[in-house]
Coordinates of C-alpha atoms and ligand atoms in Angstrom, one line a residue:
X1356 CA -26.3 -34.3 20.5
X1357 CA -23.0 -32.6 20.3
X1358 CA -23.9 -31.5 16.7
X1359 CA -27.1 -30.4 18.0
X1360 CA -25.5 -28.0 20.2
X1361 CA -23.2 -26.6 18.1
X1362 CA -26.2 -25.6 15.8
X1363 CA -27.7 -24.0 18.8
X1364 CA -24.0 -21.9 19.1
X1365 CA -23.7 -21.1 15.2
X1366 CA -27.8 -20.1 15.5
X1367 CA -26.6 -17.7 18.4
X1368 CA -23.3 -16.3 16.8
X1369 CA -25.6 -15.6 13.9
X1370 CA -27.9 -13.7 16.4
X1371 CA -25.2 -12.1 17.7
X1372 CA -23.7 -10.9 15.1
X1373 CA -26.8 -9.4 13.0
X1374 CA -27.3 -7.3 15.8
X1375 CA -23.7 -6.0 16.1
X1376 CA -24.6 -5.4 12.7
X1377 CA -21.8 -7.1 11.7
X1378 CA -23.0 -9.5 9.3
X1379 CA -22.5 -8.3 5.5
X1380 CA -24.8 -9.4 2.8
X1381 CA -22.9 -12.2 1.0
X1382 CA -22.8 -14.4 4.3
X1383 CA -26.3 -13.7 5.1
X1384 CA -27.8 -14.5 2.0
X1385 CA -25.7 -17.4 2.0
X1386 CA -27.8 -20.9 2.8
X1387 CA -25.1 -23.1 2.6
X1388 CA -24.5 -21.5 5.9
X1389 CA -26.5 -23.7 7.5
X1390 CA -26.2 -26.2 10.2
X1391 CA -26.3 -29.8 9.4
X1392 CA -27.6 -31.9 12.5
X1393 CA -27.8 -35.5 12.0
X1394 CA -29.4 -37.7 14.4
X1395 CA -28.6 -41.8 14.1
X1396 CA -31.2 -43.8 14.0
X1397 CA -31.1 -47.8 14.8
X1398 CA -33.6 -49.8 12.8
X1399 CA -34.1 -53.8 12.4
X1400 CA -36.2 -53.7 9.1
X1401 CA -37.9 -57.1 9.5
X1402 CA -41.8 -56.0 10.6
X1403 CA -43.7 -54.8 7.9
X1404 CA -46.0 -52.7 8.5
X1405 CA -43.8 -50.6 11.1
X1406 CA -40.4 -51.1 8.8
X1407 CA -39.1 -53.6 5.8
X1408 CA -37.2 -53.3 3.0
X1409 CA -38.5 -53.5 -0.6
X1410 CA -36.9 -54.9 -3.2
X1411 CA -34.2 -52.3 -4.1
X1412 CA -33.4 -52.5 0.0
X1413 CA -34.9 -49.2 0.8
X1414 CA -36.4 -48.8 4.0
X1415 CA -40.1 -48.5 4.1
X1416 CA -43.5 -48.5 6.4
X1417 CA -44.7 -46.5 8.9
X1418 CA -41.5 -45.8 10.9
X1419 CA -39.2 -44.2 8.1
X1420 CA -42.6 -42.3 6.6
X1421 CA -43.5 -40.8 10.1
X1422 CA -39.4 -39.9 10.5
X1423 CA -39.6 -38.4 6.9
X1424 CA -41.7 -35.3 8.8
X1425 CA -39.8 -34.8 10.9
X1426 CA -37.2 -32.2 9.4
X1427 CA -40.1 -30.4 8.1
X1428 CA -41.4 -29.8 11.6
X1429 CA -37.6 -29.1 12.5
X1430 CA -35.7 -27.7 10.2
X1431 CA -35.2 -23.2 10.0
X1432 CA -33.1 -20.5 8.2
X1433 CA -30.3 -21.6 10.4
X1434 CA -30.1 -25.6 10.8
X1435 CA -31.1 -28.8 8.7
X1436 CA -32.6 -31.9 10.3
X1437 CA -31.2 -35.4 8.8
X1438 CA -32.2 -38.5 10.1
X1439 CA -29.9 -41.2 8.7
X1440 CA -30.5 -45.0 9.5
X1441 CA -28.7 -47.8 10.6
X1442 CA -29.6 -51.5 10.2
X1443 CA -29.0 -53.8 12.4
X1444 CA -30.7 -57.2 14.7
X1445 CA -33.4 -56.0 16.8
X1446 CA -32.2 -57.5 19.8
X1447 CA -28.8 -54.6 19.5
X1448 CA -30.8 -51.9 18.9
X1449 CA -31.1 -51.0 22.7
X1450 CA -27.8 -51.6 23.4
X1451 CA -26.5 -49.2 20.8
X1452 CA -28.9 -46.6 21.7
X1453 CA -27.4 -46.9 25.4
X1454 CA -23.8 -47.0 24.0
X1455 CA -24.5 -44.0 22.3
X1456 CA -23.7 -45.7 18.7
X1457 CA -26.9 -44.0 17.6
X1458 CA -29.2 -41.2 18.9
X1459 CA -32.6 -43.1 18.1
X1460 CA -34.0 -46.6 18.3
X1461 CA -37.4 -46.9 16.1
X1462 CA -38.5 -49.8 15.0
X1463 CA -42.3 -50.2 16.5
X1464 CA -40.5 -50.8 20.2
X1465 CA -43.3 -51.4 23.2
X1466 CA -42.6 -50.4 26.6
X1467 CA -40.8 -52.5 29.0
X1468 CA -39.1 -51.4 32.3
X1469 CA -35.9 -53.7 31.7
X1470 CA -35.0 -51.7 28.9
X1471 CA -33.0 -48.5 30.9
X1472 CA -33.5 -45.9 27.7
X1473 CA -35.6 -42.4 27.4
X1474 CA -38.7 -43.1 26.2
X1475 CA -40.7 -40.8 24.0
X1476 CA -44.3 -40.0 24.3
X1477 CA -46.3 -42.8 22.4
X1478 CA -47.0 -42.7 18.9
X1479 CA -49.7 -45.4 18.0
X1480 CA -51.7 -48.2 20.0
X1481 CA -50.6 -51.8 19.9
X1482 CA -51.0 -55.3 21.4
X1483 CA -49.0 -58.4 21.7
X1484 CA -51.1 -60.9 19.6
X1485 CA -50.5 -64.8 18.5
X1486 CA -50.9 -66.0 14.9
X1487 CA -51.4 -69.4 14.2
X1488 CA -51.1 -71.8 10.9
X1489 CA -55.0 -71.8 9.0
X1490 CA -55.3 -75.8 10.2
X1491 CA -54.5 -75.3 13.3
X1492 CA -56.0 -76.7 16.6
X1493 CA -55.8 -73.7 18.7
X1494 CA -58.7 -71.0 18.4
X1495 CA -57.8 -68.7 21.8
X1496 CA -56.0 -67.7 23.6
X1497 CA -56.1 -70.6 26.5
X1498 CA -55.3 -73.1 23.7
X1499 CA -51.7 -71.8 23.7
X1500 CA -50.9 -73.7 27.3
X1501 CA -47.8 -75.9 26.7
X1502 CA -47.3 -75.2 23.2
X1503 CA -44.4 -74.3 21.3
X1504 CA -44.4 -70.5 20.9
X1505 CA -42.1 -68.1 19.0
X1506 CA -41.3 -64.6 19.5
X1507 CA -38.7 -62.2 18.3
X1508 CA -35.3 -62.1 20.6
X1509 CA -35.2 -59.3 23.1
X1510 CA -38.9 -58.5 22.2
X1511 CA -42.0 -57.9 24.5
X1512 CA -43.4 -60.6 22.3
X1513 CA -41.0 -63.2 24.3
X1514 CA -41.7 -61.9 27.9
X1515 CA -45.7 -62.4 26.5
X1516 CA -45.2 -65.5 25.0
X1517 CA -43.1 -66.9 28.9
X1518 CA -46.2 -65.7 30.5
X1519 CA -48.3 -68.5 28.7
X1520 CA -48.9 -71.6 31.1
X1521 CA -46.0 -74.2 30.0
X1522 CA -45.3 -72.6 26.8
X1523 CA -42.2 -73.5 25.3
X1524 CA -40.6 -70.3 24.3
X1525 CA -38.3 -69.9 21.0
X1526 CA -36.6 -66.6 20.6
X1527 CA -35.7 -66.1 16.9
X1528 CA -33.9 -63.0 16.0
X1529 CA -35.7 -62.1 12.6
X1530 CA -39.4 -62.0 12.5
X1531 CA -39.5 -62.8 8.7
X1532 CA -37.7 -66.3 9.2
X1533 CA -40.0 -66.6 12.2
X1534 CA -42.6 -66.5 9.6
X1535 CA -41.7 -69.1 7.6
X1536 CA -40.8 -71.7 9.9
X1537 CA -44.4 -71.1 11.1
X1538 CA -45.4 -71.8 8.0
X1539 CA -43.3 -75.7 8.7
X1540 CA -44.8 -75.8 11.8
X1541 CA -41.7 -75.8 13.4
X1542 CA -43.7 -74.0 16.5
X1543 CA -47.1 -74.0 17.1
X1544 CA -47.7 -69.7 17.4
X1545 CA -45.5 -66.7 16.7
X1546 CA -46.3 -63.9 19.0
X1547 CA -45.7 -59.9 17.4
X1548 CA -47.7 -56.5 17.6
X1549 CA -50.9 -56.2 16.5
X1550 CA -50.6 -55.1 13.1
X1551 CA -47.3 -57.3 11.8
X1552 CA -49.8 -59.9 12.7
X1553 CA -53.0 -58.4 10.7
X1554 CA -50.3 -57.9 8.0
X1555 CA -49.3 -61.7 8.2
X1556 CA -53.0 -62.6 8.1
X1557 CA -53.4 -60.3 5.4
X1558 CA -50.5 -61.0 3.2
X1559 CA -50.2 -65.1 4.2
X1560 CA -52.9 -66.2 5.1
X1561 CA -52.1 -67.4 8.5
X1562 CA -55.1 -66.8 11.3
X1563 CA -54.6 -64.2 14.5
X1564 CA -55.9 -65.3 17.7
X1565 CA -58.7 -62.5 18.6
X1566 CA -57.9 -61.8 22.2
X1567 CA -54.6 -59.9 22.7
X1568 CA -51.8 -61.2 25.5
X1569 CA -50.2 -57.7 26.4
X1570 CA -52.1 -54.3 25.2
X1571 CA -49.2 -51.9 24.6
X1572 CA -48.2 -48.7 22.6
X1573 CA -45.5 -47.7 20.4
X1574 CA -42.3 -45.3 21.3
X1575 CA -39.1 -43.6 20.4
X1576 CA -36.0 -44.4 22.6
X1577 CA -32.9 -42.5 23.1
X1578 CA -29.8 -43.1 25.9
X1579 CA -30.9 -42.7 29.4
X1580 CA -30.7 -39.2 30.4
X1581 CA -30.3 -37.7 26.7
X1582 CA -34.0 -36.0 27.6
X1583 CA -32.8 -33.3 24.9
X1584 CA -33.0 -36.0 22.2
X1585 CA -36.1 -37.0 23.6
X1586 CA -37.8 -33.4 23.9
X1587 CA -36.6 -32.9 20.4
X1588 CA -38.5 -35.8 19.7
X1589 CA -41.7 -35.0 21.2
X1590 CA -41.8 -31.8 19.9
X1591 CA -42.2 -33.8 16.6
X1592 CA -44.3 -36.0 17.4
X1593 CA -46.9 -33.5 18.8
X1594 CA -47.3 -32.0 15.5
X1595 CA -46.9 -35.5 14.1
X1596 CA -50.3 -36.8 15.6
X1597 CA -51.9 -33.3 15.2
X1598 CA -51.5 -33.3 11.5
X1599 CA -53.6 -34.8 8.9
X1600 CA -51.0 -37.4 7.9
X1601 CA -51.0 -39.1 11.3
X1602 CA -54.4 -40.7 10.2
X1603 CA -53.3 -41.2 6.5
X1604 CA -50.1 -42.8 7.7
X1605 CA -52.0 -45.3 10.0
X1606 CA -54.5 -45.7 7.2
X1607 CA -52.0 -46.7 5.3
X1608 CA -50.3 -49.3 6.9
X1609 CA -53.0 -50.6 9.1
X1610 CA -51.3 -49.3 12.2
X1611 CA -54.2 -48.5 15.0
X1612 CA -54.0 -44.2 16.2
X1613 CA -54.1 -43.9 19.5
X1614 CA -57.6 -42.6 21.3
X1615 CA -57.7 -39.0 23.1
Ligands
LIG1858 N1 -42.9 -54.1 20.0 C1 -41.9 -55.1 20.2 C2 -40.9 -54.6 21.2 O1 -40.6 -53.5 21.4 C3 -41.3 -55.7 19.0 C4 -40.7 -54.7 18.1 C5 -39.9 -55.4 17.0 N2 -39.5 -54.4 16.0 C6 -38.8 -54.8 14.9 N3 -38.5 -53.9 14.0 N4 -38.5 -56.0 14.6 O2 -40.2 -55.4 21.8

Protein backbone atom coordinates (compact mmCIF):
# COMPACT_ATOMS: atom_id res chain seq x y z
CA UNK A 1 0.00 0.00 0.00
CA UNK A 2 2.91 2.15 0.46
CA UNK A 3 3.59 1.87 -3.28
CA UNK A 4 0.14 2.65 -3.84
CA UNK A 5 0.49 5.91 -2.20
CA UNK A 6 3.34 7.05 -3.56
CA UNK A 7 1.66 6.72 -6.99
CA UNK A 8 -1.07 8.81 -5.63
CA UNK A 9 1.99 11.57 -4.64
CA UNK A 10 3.86 11.27 -8.15
CA UNK A 11 -0.02 11.48 -9.87
CA UNK A 12 -0.32 14.73 -7.74
CA UNK A 13 3.33 16.28 -8.30
CA UNK A 14 2.45 15.61 -11.92
CA UNK A 15 -0.75 17.70 -11.41
CA UNK A 16 0.92 20.12 -9.77
CA UNK A 17 3.44 20.71 -11.79
CA UNK A 18 1.39 20.93 -15.33
CA UNK A 19 -0.33 23.54 -13.92
CA UNK A 20 2.70 25.57 -12.73
CA UNK A 21 3.39 24.96 -16.14
CA UNK A 22 6.38 23.68 -15.27
CA UNK A 23 6.47 20.49 -16.96
CA UNK A 24 8.47 20.54 -20.41
CA UNK A 25 7.63 18.29 -23.23
CA UNK A 26 10.29 15.51 -23.01
CA UNK A 27 9.05 14.43 -19.44
CA UNK A 28 5.57 14.70 -20.35
CA UNK A 29 5.65 12.74 -23.36
CA UNK A 30 7.62 10.36 -21.52
CA UNK A 31 5.61 6.95 -20.40
CA UNK A 32 8.23 5.38 -18.72
CA UNK A 33 7.31 7.94 -16.26
CA UNK A 34 4.84 5.94 -14.88
CA UNK A 35 4.11 4.52 -11.56
CA UNK A 36 4.56 0.87 -11.11
CA UNK A 37 2.16 -0.49 -8.22
CA UNK A 38 2.39 -3.96 -7.40
CA UNK A 39 -0.01 -5.66 -5.26
CA UNK A 40 1.08 -9.44 -3.76
CA UNK A 41 -1.10 -11.80 -4.16
CA UNK A 42 -1.10 -15.33 -2.05
CA UNK A 43 -2.37 -18.30 -4.03
CA UNK A 44 -2.46 -22.27 -3.12
CA UNK A 45 -2.87 -23.57 -6.81
CA UNK A 46 -4.41 -26.88 -5.93
CA UNK A 47 -8.45 -26.38 -6.87
CA UNK A 48 -9.03 -26.44 -10.37
CA UNK A 49 -11.50 -24.72 -11.49
CA UNK A 50 -10.76 -21.54 -9.11
CA UNK A 51 -6.69 -22.04 -9.58
CA UNK A 52 -4.13 -25.01 -10.73
CA UNK A 53 -1.24 -25.10 -12.54
CA UNK A 54 -0.75 -26.60 -16.05
CA UNK A 55 1.88 -28.38 -17.13
CA UNK A 56 4.53 -25.73 -17.71
CA UNK A 57 3.49 -24.48 -13.86
CA UNK A 58 1.61 -21.45 -14.94
CA UNK A 59 -1.15 -20.49 -12.93
CA UNK A 60 -4.50 -20.91 -14.41
CA UNK A 61 -8.60 -20.89 -13.79
CA UNK A 62 -10.89 -18.52 -12.79
CA UNK A 63 -8.90 -16.68 -10.04
CA UNK A 64 -5.66 -15.56 -12.17
CA UNK A 65 -8.19 -14.88 -15.41
CA UNK A 66 -10.59 -12.60 -13.27
CA UNK A 67 -7.11 -10.86 -11.69
CA UNK A 68 -5.80 -10.49 -15.38
CA UNK A 69 -8.69 -7.52 -15.64
CA UNK A 70 -7.99 -6.06 -13.29
CA UNK A 71 -5.14 -3.51 -14.55
CA UNK A 72 -7.23 -2.78 -17.40
CA UNK A 73 -10.01 -1.46 -15.14
CA UNK A 74 -6.98 0.23 -13.03
CA UNK A 75 -4.41 1.24 -14.78
CA UNK A 76 -4.04 5.52 -16.30
CA UNK A 77 -1.54 7.84 -17.94
CA UNK A 78 0.05 8.04 -14.61
CA UNK A 79 0.28 4.51 -12.82
CA UNK A 80 0.45 0.63 -13.89
CA UNK A 81 -1.34 -2.10 -11.97
CA UNK A 82 0.72 -5.49 -11.53
CA UNK A 83 -0.60 -8.17 -9.72
CA UNK A 84 2.23 -10.74 -9.04
CA UNK A 85 1.53 -14.14 -7.29
CA UNK A 86 2.92 -16.05 -4.70
CA UNK A 87 2.40 -19.79 -4.05
CA UNK A 88 2.13 -21.21 -1.12
CA UNK A 89 -0.22 -24.07 1.34
CA UNK A 90 -3.63 -22.86 1.61
CA UNK A 91 -3.79 -23.15 5.24
CA UNK A 92 -0.72 -19.86 5.32
CA UNK A 93 -2.36 -17.88 2.99
CA UNK A 94 -4.44 -15.97 5.79
CA UNK A 95 -1.72 -15.71 7.87
CA UNK A 96 0.51 -13.98 5.36
CA UNK A 97 -2.23 -11.73 4.31
CA UNK A 98 -2.50 -10.65 8.17
CA UNK A 99 1.39 -10.40 8.38
CA UNK A 100 1.35 -8.24 5.57
CA UNK A 101 3.73 -10.70 3.42
CA UNK A 102 1.20 -10.09 0.69
CA UNK A 103 -1.51 -7.61 -0.11
CA UNK A 104 -4.15 -10.19 -1.42
CA UNK A 105 -5.35 -13.68 -0.58
CA UNK A 106 -7.43 -15.32 -3.76
CA UNK A 107 -7.73 -18.55 -4.03
CA UNK A 108 -11.86 -19.26 -4.12
CA UNK A 109 -11.73 -18.42 -0.02
CA UNK A 110 -15.58 -18.58 1.64
CA UNK A 111 -16.44 -16.54 4.45
CA UNK A 112 -15.74 -17.49 7.96
CA UNK A 113 -15.79 -15.16 11.05
CA UNK A 114 -12.45 -16.77 12.54
CA UNK A 115 -10.50 -15.62 9.81
CA UNK A 116 -9.78 -11.54 11.22
CA UNK A 117 -9.05 -10.23 7.37
CA UNK A 118 -10.98 -7.42 5.04
CA UNK A 119 -13.18 -9.06 3.08
CA UNK A 120 -14.17 -7.96 -0.38
CA UNK A 121 -17.55 -7.85 -1.81
CA UNK A 122 -18.33 -11.45 -3.27
CA UNK A 123 -17.52 -12.48 -6.52
CA UNK A 124 -19.39 -15.83 -7.36
CA UNK A 125 -21.87 -18.30 -5.51
CA UNK A 126 -20.67 -21.46 -3.94
CA UNK A 127 -21.47 -24.36 -1.51
CA UNK A 128 -19.61 -26.71 0.60
CA UNK A 129 -20.49 -30.10 -1.11
CA UNK A 130 -19.26 -34.00 -0.51
CA UNK A 131 -17.97 -36.23 -3.31
CA UNK A 132 -17.93 -39.72 -2.85
CA UNK A 133 -16.15 -42.83 -4.75
CA UNK A 134 -18.81 -44.20 -7.85
CA UNK A 135 -19.38 -47.61 -5.53
CA UNK A 136 -20.02 -46.06 -2.75
CA UNK A 137 -22.75 -46.73 -0.11
CA UNK A 138 -23.59 -43.26 0.69
CA UNK A 139 -26.24 -41.46 -1.58
CA UNK A 140 -27.05 -38.12 0.81
CA UNK A 141 -26.26 -36.24 2.71
CA UNK A 142 -27.43 -38.20 6.18
CA UNK A 143 -25.36 -41.16 4.97
CA UNK A 144 -22.23 -39.28 5.89
CA UNK A 145 -22.99 -39.78 9.92
CA UNK A 146 -19.81 -41.37 11.46
CA UNK A 147 -17.81 -41.68 8.40
CA UNK A 148 -14.51 -40.80 7.62
CA UNK A 149 -14.49 -37.39 5.98
CA UNK A 150 -11.75 -35.27 4.34
CA UNK A 151 -11.40 -31.67 3.87
CA UNK A 152 -8.65 -29.24 3.01
CA UNK A 153 -6.69 -27.78 6.24
CA UNK A 154 -7.84 -24.47 7.52
CA UNK A 155 -10.81 -24.69 4.97
CA UNK A 156 -14.56 -24.07 5.49
CA UNK A 157 -14.73 -27.56 4.03
CA UNK A 158 -13.28 -28.88 7.56
CA UNK A 159 -15.62 -26.70 9.92
CA UNK A 160 -18.54 -28.42 7.33
CA UNK A 161 -17.31 -31.60 7.38
CA UNK A 162 -17.01 -31.36 11.99
CA UNK A 163 -20.53 -30.46 11.72
CA UNK A 164 -21.50 -34.02 10.37
CA UNK A 165 -22.94 -36.30 13.27
CA UNK A 166 -19.71 -38.50 14.40
CA UNK A 167 -17.80 -37.75 11.34
CA UNK A 168 -14.27 -38.43 11.59
CA UNK A 169 -12.58 -35.41 10.21
CA UNK A 170 -9.13 -35.63 8.19
CA UNK A 171 -7.64 -32.27 7.38
CA UNK A 172 -5.22 -32.70 4.40
CA UNK A 173 -3.33 -29.71 3.26
CA UNK A 174 -3.55 -30.29 -0.69
CA UNK A 175 -6.85 -30.94 -2.29
CA UNK A 176 -5.26 -32.77 -5.21
CA UNK A 177 -3.60 -35.61 -2.88
CA UNK A 178 -6.99 -35.42 -1.16
CA UNK A 179 -8.22 -36.64 -4.36
CA UNK A 180 -6.32 -39.41 -4.85
CA UNK A 181 -6.42 -40.96 -1.57
CA UNK A 182 -10.24 -40.85 -2.20
CA UNK A 183 -9.76 -42.63 -4.98
CA UNK A 184 -7.91 -45.57 -2.18
CA UNK A 185 -10.59 -45.08 -0.14
CA UNK A 186 -8.57 -44.05 2.46
CA UNK A 187 -11.82 -41.78 3.70
CA UNK A 188 -15.14 -42.29 2.89
CA UNK A 189 -15.98 -38.35 1.41
CA UNK A 190 -13.93 -35.26 0.62
CA UNK A 191 -15.74 -32.17 1.32
CA UNK A 192 -14.70 -28.79 -1.25
CA UNK A 193 -16.77 -25.90 -3.07
CA UNK A 194 -19.19 -26.62 -5.39
CA UNK A 195 -17.51 -26.46 -8.51
CA UNK A 196 -13.90 -28.33 -7.52
CA UNK A 197 -16.34 -30.95 -6.83
CA UNK A 198 -18.45 -30.73 -10.36
CA UNK A 199 -14.92 -30.61 -11.74
CA UNK A 200 -13.91 -33.86 -9.88
CA UNK A 201 -17.10 -35.42 -11.10
CA UNK A 202 -16.45 -34.23 -14.36
CA UNK A 203 -12.76 -34.96 -14.84
CA UNK A 204 -12.73 -38.40 -12.45
CA UNK A 205 -15.50 -39.69 -12.31
CA UNK A 206 -16.22 -39.71 -8.76
CA UNK A 207 -20.15 -38.89 -7.72
CA UNK A 208 -21.30 -35.42 -5.68
CA UNK A 209 -23.75 -35.75 -3.07
CA UNK A 210 -26.83 -33.40 -4.42
CA UNK A 211 -27.66 -31.57 -1.24
CA UNK A 212 -25.02 -28.94 -0.25
CA UNK A 213 -23.66 -28.81 3.75
CA UNK A 214 -22.77 -24.93 3.85
CA UNK A 215 -24.17 -22.45 0.94
CA UNK A 216 -21.44 -19.81 0.71
CA UNK A 217 -19.84 -17.26 -1.69
CA UNK A 218 -16.50 -16.46 -2.93
CA UNK A 219 -14.12 -13.33 -1.73
CA UNK A 220 -10.96 -11.33 -1.84
CA UNK A 221 -9.10 -10.85 1.56
CA UNK A 222 -6.68 -8.23 2.47
CA UNK A 223 -5.05 -7.37 6.24
CA UNK A 224 -7.53 -6.19 8.68
CA UNK A 225 -8.01 -2.61 8.39
CA UNK A 226 -6.11 -2.16 4.92
CA UNK A 227 -9.97 -1.08 3.58
CA UNK A 228 -7.85 0.87 0.88
CA UNK A 229 -6.71 -2.48 -0.59
CA UNK A 230 -10.10 -3.58 -0.27
CA UNK A 231 -11.91 -0.53 -1.93
CA UNK A 232 -9.35 -0.82 -4.67
CA UNK A 233 -10.55 -4.07 -4.94
CA UNK A 234 -14.10 -3.60 -5.23
CA UNK A 235 -13.83 -0.96 -7.48
CA UNK A 236 -12.67 -3.90 -9.70
CA UNK A 237 -14.76 -6.16 -9.08
CA UNK A 238 -17.90 -3.88 -9.80
CA UNK A 239 -16.83 -3.53 -13.31
CA UNK A 240 -15.69 -7.18 -13.07
CA UNK A 241 -19.31 -8.64 -12.69
CA UNK A 242 -20.77 -5.75 -14.84
CA UNK A 243 -18.79 -6.72 -17.85
CA UNK A 244 -19.48 -9.36 -20.37
CA UNK A 245 -16.57 -11.59 -19.26
CA UNK A 246 -18.01 -12.19 -15.79
CA UNK A 247 -20.42 -14.67 -17.53
CA UNK A 248 -17.89 -15.95 -20.07
CA UNK A 249 -15.42 -16.54 -17.20
CA UNK A 250 -17.97 -18.54 -15.10
CA UNK A 251 -18.98 -20.27 -18.34
CA UNK A 252 -15.84 -21.24 -18.66
CA UNK A 253 -14.87 -22.87 -15.69
CA UNK A 254 -18.17 -23.92 -14.44
CA UNK A 255 -18.08 -21.51 -11.62
CA UNK A 256 -21.96 -20.47 -10.69
CA UNK A 257 -22.52 -16.13 -11.07
CA UNK A 258 -24.06 -14.84 -8.31
CA UNK A 259 -28.02 -13.82 -8.67
CA UNK A 260 -29.08 -9.92 -8.41
N1 LIG B 1 -13.61 -21.99 -0.03
C1 LIG B 1 -12.83 -22.70 0.95
C2 LIG B 1 -12.32 -21.74 2.01
O1 LIG B 1 -12.25 -20.57 1.84
C3 LIG B 1 -11.68 -23.46 0.34
C4 LIG B 1 -10.79 -22.69 -0.56
C5 LIG B 1 -9.58 -23.50 -0.95
N2 LIG B 1 -8.80 -22.82 -1.95
C6 LIG B 1 -7.70 -23.36 -2.51
N3 LIG B 1 -7.14 -22.67 -3.46
N4 LIG B 1 -7.24 -24.51 -2.16
O2 LIG B 1 -11.97 -22.17 3.07
Amino acid sequence: MKKLFKGLLVAAMALTMTACGGNDASTADNTSDKEVVEINIAVSPDYAPYESLDTEGNIIGFDPDMIALFPSYLNDENTEYKFVWHQMSFENIVTQVQNGQVDLGVSGFTYDESRKVEWSKPYTATAQVAVVNKDSDIKTVDDLEGKVIAAQSGATGEKAAKSIKNAQVVSVSNVQEIFSALTSKQYDAVVVDLAVAQNYVKEQGFVMLDESLLDEENYIIAKEGNTEMIDLVNKCLDQFLASDDYGTLCEKYGLKQLEN
